[in-house]
Amino acid sequence: MRRGREEPGRLHGEPPPRWARIAPAAALVGLVLAQLLTPGDVELGFFLAGLPPVAAFAYGPGGTAIFAAIVLVLLGAPSLGIGHARGTDLATVAVIGLLSVVIAWVRRRRDAQLVSVRTVAEAAQLAVLPPLAERVGPVRCSGLYRAAQRGTLVGGDLYDVRAGPYGVRALVGDVQGHGLAAVGTVAALLGAFREAVLDDAELAAVAARLNRRLASDAAAAPDGHPELFATALLLEFPPGLDLVRIVSCGHPPALRLRGPVVDEVAVDPGPPLGLGLAGPAPPTVAELTVRAGDRFLLHTDGVTEARDPAGHFYPLAARLPVVTRDPEGLVRAVWRDLAAFTDGGPRDDVALLLLTLDGPE
């Protein structure tokens, strides 16, 4: 997927690891061999009674029943020299085996229900923030998203790139809050942005529409959320012009990569969306001349505010000349470098969006 979610913790159900399936069989063989090699007055066979419950966590009811049956045969057949269970002892082992089969059945059923719920959740979240297209008009795109809340695909960050009658427009934003609580706001902002790409001729009007959407949602909330806000950065590549227009709503500035040179795109930032501080004045629109091959890296503060164990912030601009040579792509190289810098990855949502104009880099 273009947002790079092939790490542990993804939502799809997975079978138990191979070691979990091998362990009960290996323990069975090991106990049998140990019993055969030990003196006759030392009995290890009753340890076998603990194998069916262990098998229940890796096998289904059928596989667990097979383990339980093998244990009963080994303990109930004196001629095998493994165990000498009789009467109530053998009945106890049989009950343990039966309960293990029930546990395996319940676990399998709950796993199926969990996979179904997670599949629906994944579909809903992907509908909010679908995978990024590799190319939108004359702009090549590469994105990476990591939600802070484990087991979710979408958190409080957002990005999108869309083509419309007024050119290619891109959005990167960061909603107040994290995890699933912010997903509704993310969905509302993305919906407003996608409409604005088609309807609004000016980039400032796009920002104004997003601001109205957030302010309206905050006012309509049952408990009232006057503090609800989001930062955002909007870019526009108008057709037929060698320039990019940028509007900042309290968001970290974009970085431009032109060959080996990395510089910060200076934009007069406006207030965050939803705070209502701008009044009637529209946000400032900056224009920057661009060349074919220019790359613009947009990011959220989950990148630049990530800290190493000593408390130092991640120096994104300083690290870009080092990681840009990675053959697997810049955004993945930045993520790996960030994860190494923070000793395991930042604890905030992270979004990276790289936009490259057609042409040699």
Short mmCIF file of C-alpha atoms in Angstrom, two decimals:
data_model
loop_
_atom_site.label_atom_id
_atom_site.label_comp_id
_atom_site.label_asym_id
_atom_site.label_seq_id
_atom_site.Cartn_x
_atom_site.Cartn_y
_atom_site.Cartn_z
CA MET A 1 0.00 0.00 0.00
CA ARG A 2 1.20 3.51 -0.78
CA ARG A 3 0.92 4.61 2.82
CA GLY A 4 3.26 1.87 3.98
CA ARG A 5 1.36 -0.19 6.53
CA GLU A 6 3.10 -3.48 6.11
CA GLU A 7 4.35 -3.50 9.71
CA PRO A 8 3.18 -5.61 12.64
CA GLY A 9 -0.09 -4.56 14.14
CA ARG A 10 -2.04 -4.38 10.89
CA LEU A 11 -5.70 -5.13 11.07
CA HIS A 12 -5.95 -8.30 9.02
CA GLY A 13 -6.19 -11.55 10.98
CA GLU A 14 -3.16 -13.81 10.73
CA PRO A 15 -2.62 -17.48 11.58
CA PRO A 16 -0.64 -18.34 14.71
CA PRO A 17 3.14 -18.21 14.23
CA ARG A 18 4.81 -21.40 13.11
CA TRP A 19 6.61 -21.87 16.43
CA ALA A 20 3.26 -21.91 18.25
CA ARG A 21 2.08 -24.79 16.06
CA ILE A 22 5.33 -26.69 16.31
CA ALA A 23 5.75 -26.30 20.08
CA PRO A 24 3.01 -28.77 21.22
CA ALA A 25 4.21 -31.47 18.82
CA ALA A 26 7.85 -30.91 19.80
CA ALA A 27 6.95 -31.07 23.50
CA LEU A 28 5.01 -34.30 22.89
CA VAL A 29 7.96 -35.96 21.17
CA GLY A 30 10.40 -34.62 23.78
CA LEU A 31 8.38 -35.93 26.75
CA VAL A 32 7.92 -39.34 25.17
CA LEU A 33 11.64 -39.67 24.47
CA ALA A 34 12.52 -38.41 27.95
CA GLN A 35 10.21 -40.98 29.54
CA LEU A 36 11.65 -43.81 27.48
CA LEU A 37 15.21 -42.81 28.42
CA THR A 38 14.63 -42.36 32.16
CA PRO A 39 14.52 -45.08 34.82
CA GLY A 40 11.20 -46.82 35.37
CA ASP A 41 10.56 -45.28 38.81
CA VAL A 42 10.56 -41.75 37.34
CA GLU A 43 7.28 -40.96 35.61
CA LEU A 44 7.10 -37.97 33.29
CA GLY A 45 4.02 -39.03 31.38
CA PHE A 46 1.57 -36.88 33.32
CA PHE A 47 3.26 -33.78 31.92
CA LEU A 48 1.56 -34.79 28.68
CA ALA A 49 -1.79 -33.77 30.17
CA GLY A 50 -0.76 -30.14 29.80
CA LEU A 51 -0.29 -30.36 26.03
CA PRO A 52 -3.96 -30.20 24.87
CA PRO A 53 -4.54 -26.79 26.55
CA VAL A 54 -1.37 -25.50 24.93
CA ALA A 55 -2.45 -26.87 21.55
CA ALA A 56 -5.82 -25.11 21.91
CA PHE A 57 -4.09 -21.72 21.47
CA ALA A 58 -2.56 -22.68 18.12
CA TYR A 59 -4.89 -25.30 16.64
CA GLY A 60 -8.58 -25.55 15.98
CA PRO A 61 -10.97 -28.00 17.68
CA GLY A 62 -9.98 -30.85 15.35
CA GLY A 63 -6.24 -30.49 15.88
CA THR A 64 -6.69 -30.11 19.64
CA ALA A 65 -8.86 -33.24 19.73
CA ILE A 66 -6.10 -35.17 17.98
CA PHE A 67 -3.57 -34.04 20.59
CA ALA A 68 -5.97 -34.98 23.40
CA ALA A 69 -6.57 -38.43 21.88
CA ILE A 70 -2.82 -39.09 21.50
CA VAL A 71 -2.24 -38.10 25.13
CA LEU A 72 -5.04 -40.41 26.32
CA VAL A 73 -3.59 -43.33 24.35
CA LEU A 74 -0.06 -42.72 25.64
CA LEU A 75 -1.17 -42.46 29.26
CA GLY A 76 -3.79 -45.22 29.12
CA ALA A 77 -1.76 -47.91 27.38
CA PRO A 78 0.77 -49.40 29.85
CA SER A 79 2.37 -51.45 27.09
CA LEU A 80 3.77 -48.28 25.55
CA GLY A 81 5.78 -47.54 28.70
CA ILE A 82 4.87 -43.85 28.76
CA GLY A 83 2.22 -43.63 31.47
CA HIS A 84 0.04 -45.78 33.71
CA ALA A 85 -3.09 -43.69 34.22
CA ARG A 86 -6.11 -45.54 35.58
CA GLY A 87 -9.61 -44.73 36.74
CA THR A 88 -10.02 -41.16 37.94
CA ASP A 89 -6.58 -40.12 36.70
CA LEU A 90 -7.43 -41.12 33.15
CA ALA A 91 -10.87 -39.48 33.48
CA THR A 92 -9.20 -36.25 34.62
CA VAL A 93 -6.93 -36.27 31.59
CA ALA A 94 -9.96 -36.90 29.36
CA VAL A 95 -11.83 -33.94 30.89
CA ILE A 96 -8.78 -31.71 30.37
CA GLY A 97 -8.69 -32.79 26.74
CA LEU A 98 -12.41 -32.12 26.30
CA LEU A 99 -12.12 -28.66 27.86
CA SER A 100 -9.17 -27.93 25.59
CA VAL A 101 -11.30 -28.76 22.54
CA VAL A 102 -13.99 -26.40 23.82
CA ILE A 103 -11.40 -23.67 24.38
CA ALA A 104 -10.08 -24.16 20.84
CA TRP A 105 -13.61 -23.92 19.44
CA VAL A 106 -14.38 -20.72 21.37
CA ARG A 107 -11.03 -19.19 20.41
CA ARG A 108 -11.54 -20.00 16.72
CA ARG A 109 -15.02 -18.50 16.78
CA ARG A 110 -13.88 -15.32 18.56
CA ASP A 111 -10.97 -15.00 16.14
CA ALA A 112 -13.38 -15.17 13.21
CA GLN A 113 -15.58 -12.48 14.78
CA LEU A 114 -12.56 -10.28 15.48
CA VAL A 115 -11.30 -10.61 11.91
CA SER A 116 -14.76 -9.65 10.63
CA VAL A 117 -14.93 -6.57 12.86
CA ARG A 118 -11.39 -5.53 11.96
CA THR A 119 -12.07 -6.00 8.26
CA VAL A 120 -15.06 -3.67 8.49
CA ALA A 121 -12.97 -1.17 10.49
CA GLU A 122 -10.19 -1.29 7.92
CA ALA A 123 -12.64 -0.76 5.05
CA ALA A 124 -14.16 2.24 6.85
CA GLN A 125 -10.77 3.80 7.58
CA LEU A 126 -9.53 3.23 4.03
CA ALA A 127 -12.69 4.94 2.78
CA VAL A 128 -11.65 7.98 4.84
CA LEU A 129 -8.03 7.98 3.68
CA PRO A 130 -7.58 5.79 0.60
CA PRO A 131 -4.15 4.83 -0.73
CA LEU A 132 -2.36 7.65 -2.48
CA ALA A 133 -2.10 7.59 -6.26
CA GLU A 134 1.43 7.39 -7.65
CA ARG A 135 0.73 10.24 -10.05
CA VAL A 136 -1.82 13.05 -10.05
CA GLY A 137 -1.57 15.06 -13.27
CA PRO A 138 2.03 16.26 -13.68
CA VAL A 139 2.87 15.54 -10.04
CA ARG A 140 4.32 12.28 -8.78
CA CYS A 141 3.25 11.43 -5.24
CA SER A 142 4.64 9.33 -2.45
CA GLY A 143 3.18 9.22 1.02
CA LEU A 144 3.62 7.48 4.34
CA TYR A 145 1.24 7.41 7.28
CA ARG A 146 1.73 5.98 10.75
CA ALA A 147 -1.04 6.32 13.33
CA ALA A 148 0.02 6.69 16.95
CA GLN A 149 -2.78 4.44 18.20
CA ARG A 150 -1.74 0.85 17.68
CA GLY A 151 -4.02 -1.23 15.48
CA THR A 152 -5.51 1.71 13.57
CA LEU A 153 -4.88 2.93 10.06
CA VAL A 154 -6.04 6.52 10.48
CA GLY A 155 -5.35 8.89 13.34
CA GLY A 156 -5.37 12.66 13.64
CA ASP A 157 -3.21 13.40 10.59
CA LEU A 158 -4.44 13.61 7.00
CA TYR A 159 -3.24 14.19 3.48
CA ASP A 160 -4.63 14.08 -0.02
CA VAL A 161 -3.68 15.08 -3.57
CA ARG A 162 -6.39 15.83 -6.14
CA ALA A 163 -6.55 17.20 -9.67
CA GLY A 164 -9.26 19.68 -10.63
CA PRO A 165 -10.05 22.43 -13.09
CA TYR A 166 -7.69 24.80 -11.26
CA GLY A 167 -4.70 22.46 -11.15
CA VAL A 168 -3.31 19.85 -8.80
CA ARG A 169 -3.97 20.60 -5.14
CA ALA A 170 -2.47 18.91 -2.11
CA LEU A 171 -3.44 19.00 1.56
CA VAL A 172 -1.56 17.94 4.67
CA GLY A 173 -3.20 18.50 8.03
CA ASP A 174 -3.05 17.65 11.70
CA VAL A 175 -6.27 17.52 13.71
CA GLN A 176 -6.34 18.16 17.43
CA GLY A 177 -6.30 14.82 19.22
CA HIS A 178 -5.17 11.36 18.19
CA GLY A 179 -6.52 7.98 17.26
CA LEU A 180 -10.11 7.09 16.46
CA ALA A 181 -11.50 10.14 18.26
CA ALA A 182 -10.06 12.37 15.53
CA VAL A 183 -11.12 10.24 12.55
CA GLY A 184 -14.51 11.98 12.20
CA THR A 185 -12.83 15.38 11.92
CA VAL A 186 -10.30 13.98 9.44
CA ALA A 187 -13.15 12.63 7.29
CA ALA A 188 -14.99 15.99 7.38
CA LEU A 189 -11.90 17.97 6.35
CA LEU A 190 -11.01 15.59 3.54
CA GLY A 191 -14.57 15.70 2.22
CA ALA A 192 -14.55 19.50 2.24
CA PHE A 193 -11.15 19.56 0.52
CA ARG A 194 -12.25 17.23 -2.27
CA GLU A 195 -15.29 19.42 -2.96
CA ALA A 196 -13.19 22.58 -2.88
CA VAL A 197 -10.73 21.17 -5.44
CA LEU A 198 -13.59 21.09 -7.93
CA ASP A 199 -15.52 24.21 -6.91
CA ASP A 200 -13.19 26.90 -5.54
CA ALA A 201 -11.05 28.85 -7.99
CA GLU A 202 -8.78 30.38 -5.33
CA LEU A 203 -6.58 28.48 -2.90
CA ALA A 204 -7.56 30.89 -0.14
CA ALA A 205 -11.18 29.91 -0.71
CA VAL A 206 -10.23 26.26 -0.19
CA ALA A 207 -8.73 27.13 3.19
CA ALA A 208 -11.82 29.16 4.06
CA ARG A 209 -14.06 26.23 3.23
CA LEU A 210 -12.04 23.92 5.48
CA ASN A 211 -12.21 26.50 8.26
CA ARG A 212 -16.01 26.77 7.96
CA ARG A 213 -16.34 22.99 7.97
CA LEU A 214 -14.36 22.63 11.18
CA ALA A 215 -16.06 25.56 12.91
CA SER A 216 -19.48 24.24 11.95
CA ASP A 217 -18.73 20.76 13.26
CA ALA A 218 -17.42 22.16 16.52
CA ALA A 219 -20.54 24.30 17.02
CA ALA A 220 -22.88 21.41 16.16
CA ALA A 221 -21.25 18.94 18.56
CA PRO A 222 -23.69 17.91 21.35
CA ASP A 223 -21.26 18.75 24.14
CA GLY A 224 -19.64 21.64 22.29
CA HIS A 225 -15.99 21.62 21.24
CA PRO A 226 -14.92 25.27 21.01
CA GLU A 227 -11.29 24.15 21.24
CA LEU A 228 -11.48 21.88 18.18
CA PHE A 229 -8.91 22.97 15.59
CA ALA A 230 -6.51 21.66 12.97
CA THR A 231 -3.36 22.88 11.30
CA ALA A 232 -3.10 22.50 7.54
CA LEU A 233 -0.83 23.23 4.60
CA LEU A 234 -2.33 23.63 1.12
CA LEU A 235 -0.38 23.52 -2.15
CA GLU A 236 -1.59 24.26 -5.66
CA PHE A 237 0.19 23.58 -8.95
CA PRO A 238 -1.82 25.65 -11.46
CA PRO A 239 -1.91 24.36 -15.04
CA GLY A 240 0.49 25.99 -17.49
CA LEU A 241 2.39 27.99 -14.86
CA ASP A 242 5.85 27.29 -13.43
CA LEU A 243 4.87 28.09 -9.89
CA VAL A 244 3.31 26.64 -6.78
CA ARG A 245 0.88 28.44 -4.51
CA ILE A 246 0.97 27.71 -0.80
CA VAL A 247 -1.34 28.53 2.11
CA SER A 248 -0.34 27.72 5.68
CA CYS A 249 -2.88 27.47 8.48
CA GLY A 250 -0.54 27.19 11.43
CA HIS A 251 1.20 24.14 9.95
CA PRO A 252 4.93 23.31 9.80
CA PRO A 253 6.41 24.64 6.53
CA ALA A 254 7.14 22.45 3.55
CA LEU A 255 10.69 21.64 2.50
CA ARG A 256 11.84 22.01 -1.09
CA LEU A 257 14.52 19.70 -2.46
CA ARG A 258 16.25 20.99 -5.58
CA GLY A 259 19.09 18.65 -6.35
CA PRO A 260 21.27 18.42 -3.21
CA VAL A 261 19.88 21.69 -1.79
CA VAL A 262 17.18 21.58 0.90
CA ASP A 263 15.44 24.77 1.92
CA GLU A 264 12.38 25.66 3.93
CA VAL A 265 9.54 27.25 1.98
CA ALA A 266 8.83 30.54 3.71
CA VAL A 267 5.11 31.22 4.05
CA ASP A 268 3.35 33.74 6.26
CA PRO A 269 1.32 31.34 8.44
CA GLY A 270 -2.30 32.03 9.25
CA PRO A 271 -4.17 30.76 12.29
CA PRO A 272 -5.14 27.08 12.52
CA LEU A 273 -8.44 26.00 11.06
CA GLY A 274 -11.43 26.24 13.37
CA LEU A 275 -10.14 28.88 15.75
CA GLY A 276 -11.98 31.69 14.00
CA LEU A 277 -9.12 34.16 14.51
CA ALA A 278 -8.72 35.23 10.91
CA GLY A 279 -11.90 37.29 10.74
CA PRO A 280 -12.90 38.44 7.26
CA ALA A 281 -9.30 38.65 6.00
CA PRO A 282 -8.40 35.71 3.71
CA PRO A 283 -5.24 33.72 4.46
CA THR A 284 -2.02 34.75 2.76
CA VAL A 285 -1.21 32.91 -0.47
CA ALA A 286 2.49 32.60 -1.23
CA GLU A 287 3.79 31.92 -4.74
CA LEU A 288 7.06 30.17 -5.49
CA THR A 289 8.72 29.57 -8.86
CA VAL A 290 9.32 25.87 -9.51
CA ARG A 291 11.33 23.79 -11.94
CA ALA A 292 10.80 20.33 -13.31
CA GLY A 293 12.30 17.87 -10.85
CA ASP A 294 11.65 20.00 -7.77
CA ARG A 295 10.47 17.96 -4.81
CA PHE A 296 8.32 19.23 -1.97
CA LEU A 297 8.19 17.31 1.29
CA LEU A 298 5.16 18.05 3.44
CA HIS A 299 4.94 16.65 6.94
CA THR A 300 3.12 16.89 10.26
CA ASP A 301 4.63 17.85 13.59
CA GLY A 302 4.82 14.18 14.56
CA VAL A 303 8.06 14.18 12.55
CA THR A 304 9.79 17.36 13.71
CA GLU A 305 8.62 17.09 17.32
CA ALA A 306 9.81 13.51 17.73
CA ARG A 307 12.62 13.24 20.28
CA ASP A 308 15.55 10.93 20.80
CA PRO A 309 16.22 9.38 24.25
CA ALA A 310 18.22 12.50 25.19
CA GLY A 311 15.28 14.79 24.42
CA HIS A 312 16.58 16.31 21.17
CA PHE A 313 14.12 17.03 18.34
CA TYR A 314 14.46 15.22 15.03
CA PRO A 315 16.35 17.52 12.58
CA LEU A 316 14.37 16.74 9.43
CA ALA A 317 15.92 19.38 7.15
CA ALA A 318 19.46 18.45 8.22
CA ARG A 319 18.82 14.73 7.69
CA LEU A 320 17.29 14.99 4.23
CA PRO A 321 20.60 15.30 2.29
CA VAL A 322 21.72 12.08 3.99
CA VAL A 323 18.59 9.96 3.51
CA THR A 324 17.67 11.27 0.04
CA ARG A 325 20.11 8.84 -1.56
CA ASP A 326 18.17 5.82 -0.31
CA PRO A 327 17.10 3.73 -3.36
CA GLU A 328 13.81 2.70 -1.72
CA GLY A 329 12.46 6.25 -1.73
CA LEU A 330 12.68 9.36 0.36
CA VAL A 331 9.61 8.96 2.56
CA ARG A 332 10.53 5.42 3.61
CA ALA A 333 14.11 6.50 4.22
CA VAL A 334 12.89 9.36 6.44
CA TRP A 335 10.66 6.99 8.40
CA ARG A 336 13.47 4.50 8.99
CA ASP A 337 15.81 7.30 10.03
CA LEU A 338 13.14 8.73 12.33
CA ALA A 339 12.46 5.34 13.90
CA ALA A 340 16.17 4.86 14.55
CA PHE A 341 16.50 8.39 15.95
CA THR A 342 13.62 7.90 18.41
CA ASP A 343 14.64 4.34 19.28
CA GLY A 344 11.49 2.65 18.03
CA GLY A 345 9.40 5.36 16.41
CA PRO A 346 7.59 8.52 17.54
CA ARG A 347 4.54 8.38 19.79
CA ASP A 348 2.53 10.84 17.70
CA ASP A 349 0.74 10.42 14.38
CA VAL A 350 3.14 10.85 11.46
CA ALA A 351 2.31 11.85 7.90
CA LEU A 352 4.82 12.43 5.11
CA LEU A 353 3.88 13.53 1.60
CA LEU A 354 6.42 13.95 -1.20
CA LEU A 355 5.34 15.79 -4.35
CA THR A 356 7.67 15.73 -7.38
CA LEU A 357 7.16 17.70 -10.57
CA ASP A 358 7.77 15.82 -13.81
CA GLY A 359 11.31 16.11 -15.04
CA PRO A 360 14.81 14.85 -14.19
CA GLU A 361 15.70 15.09 -10.53
#
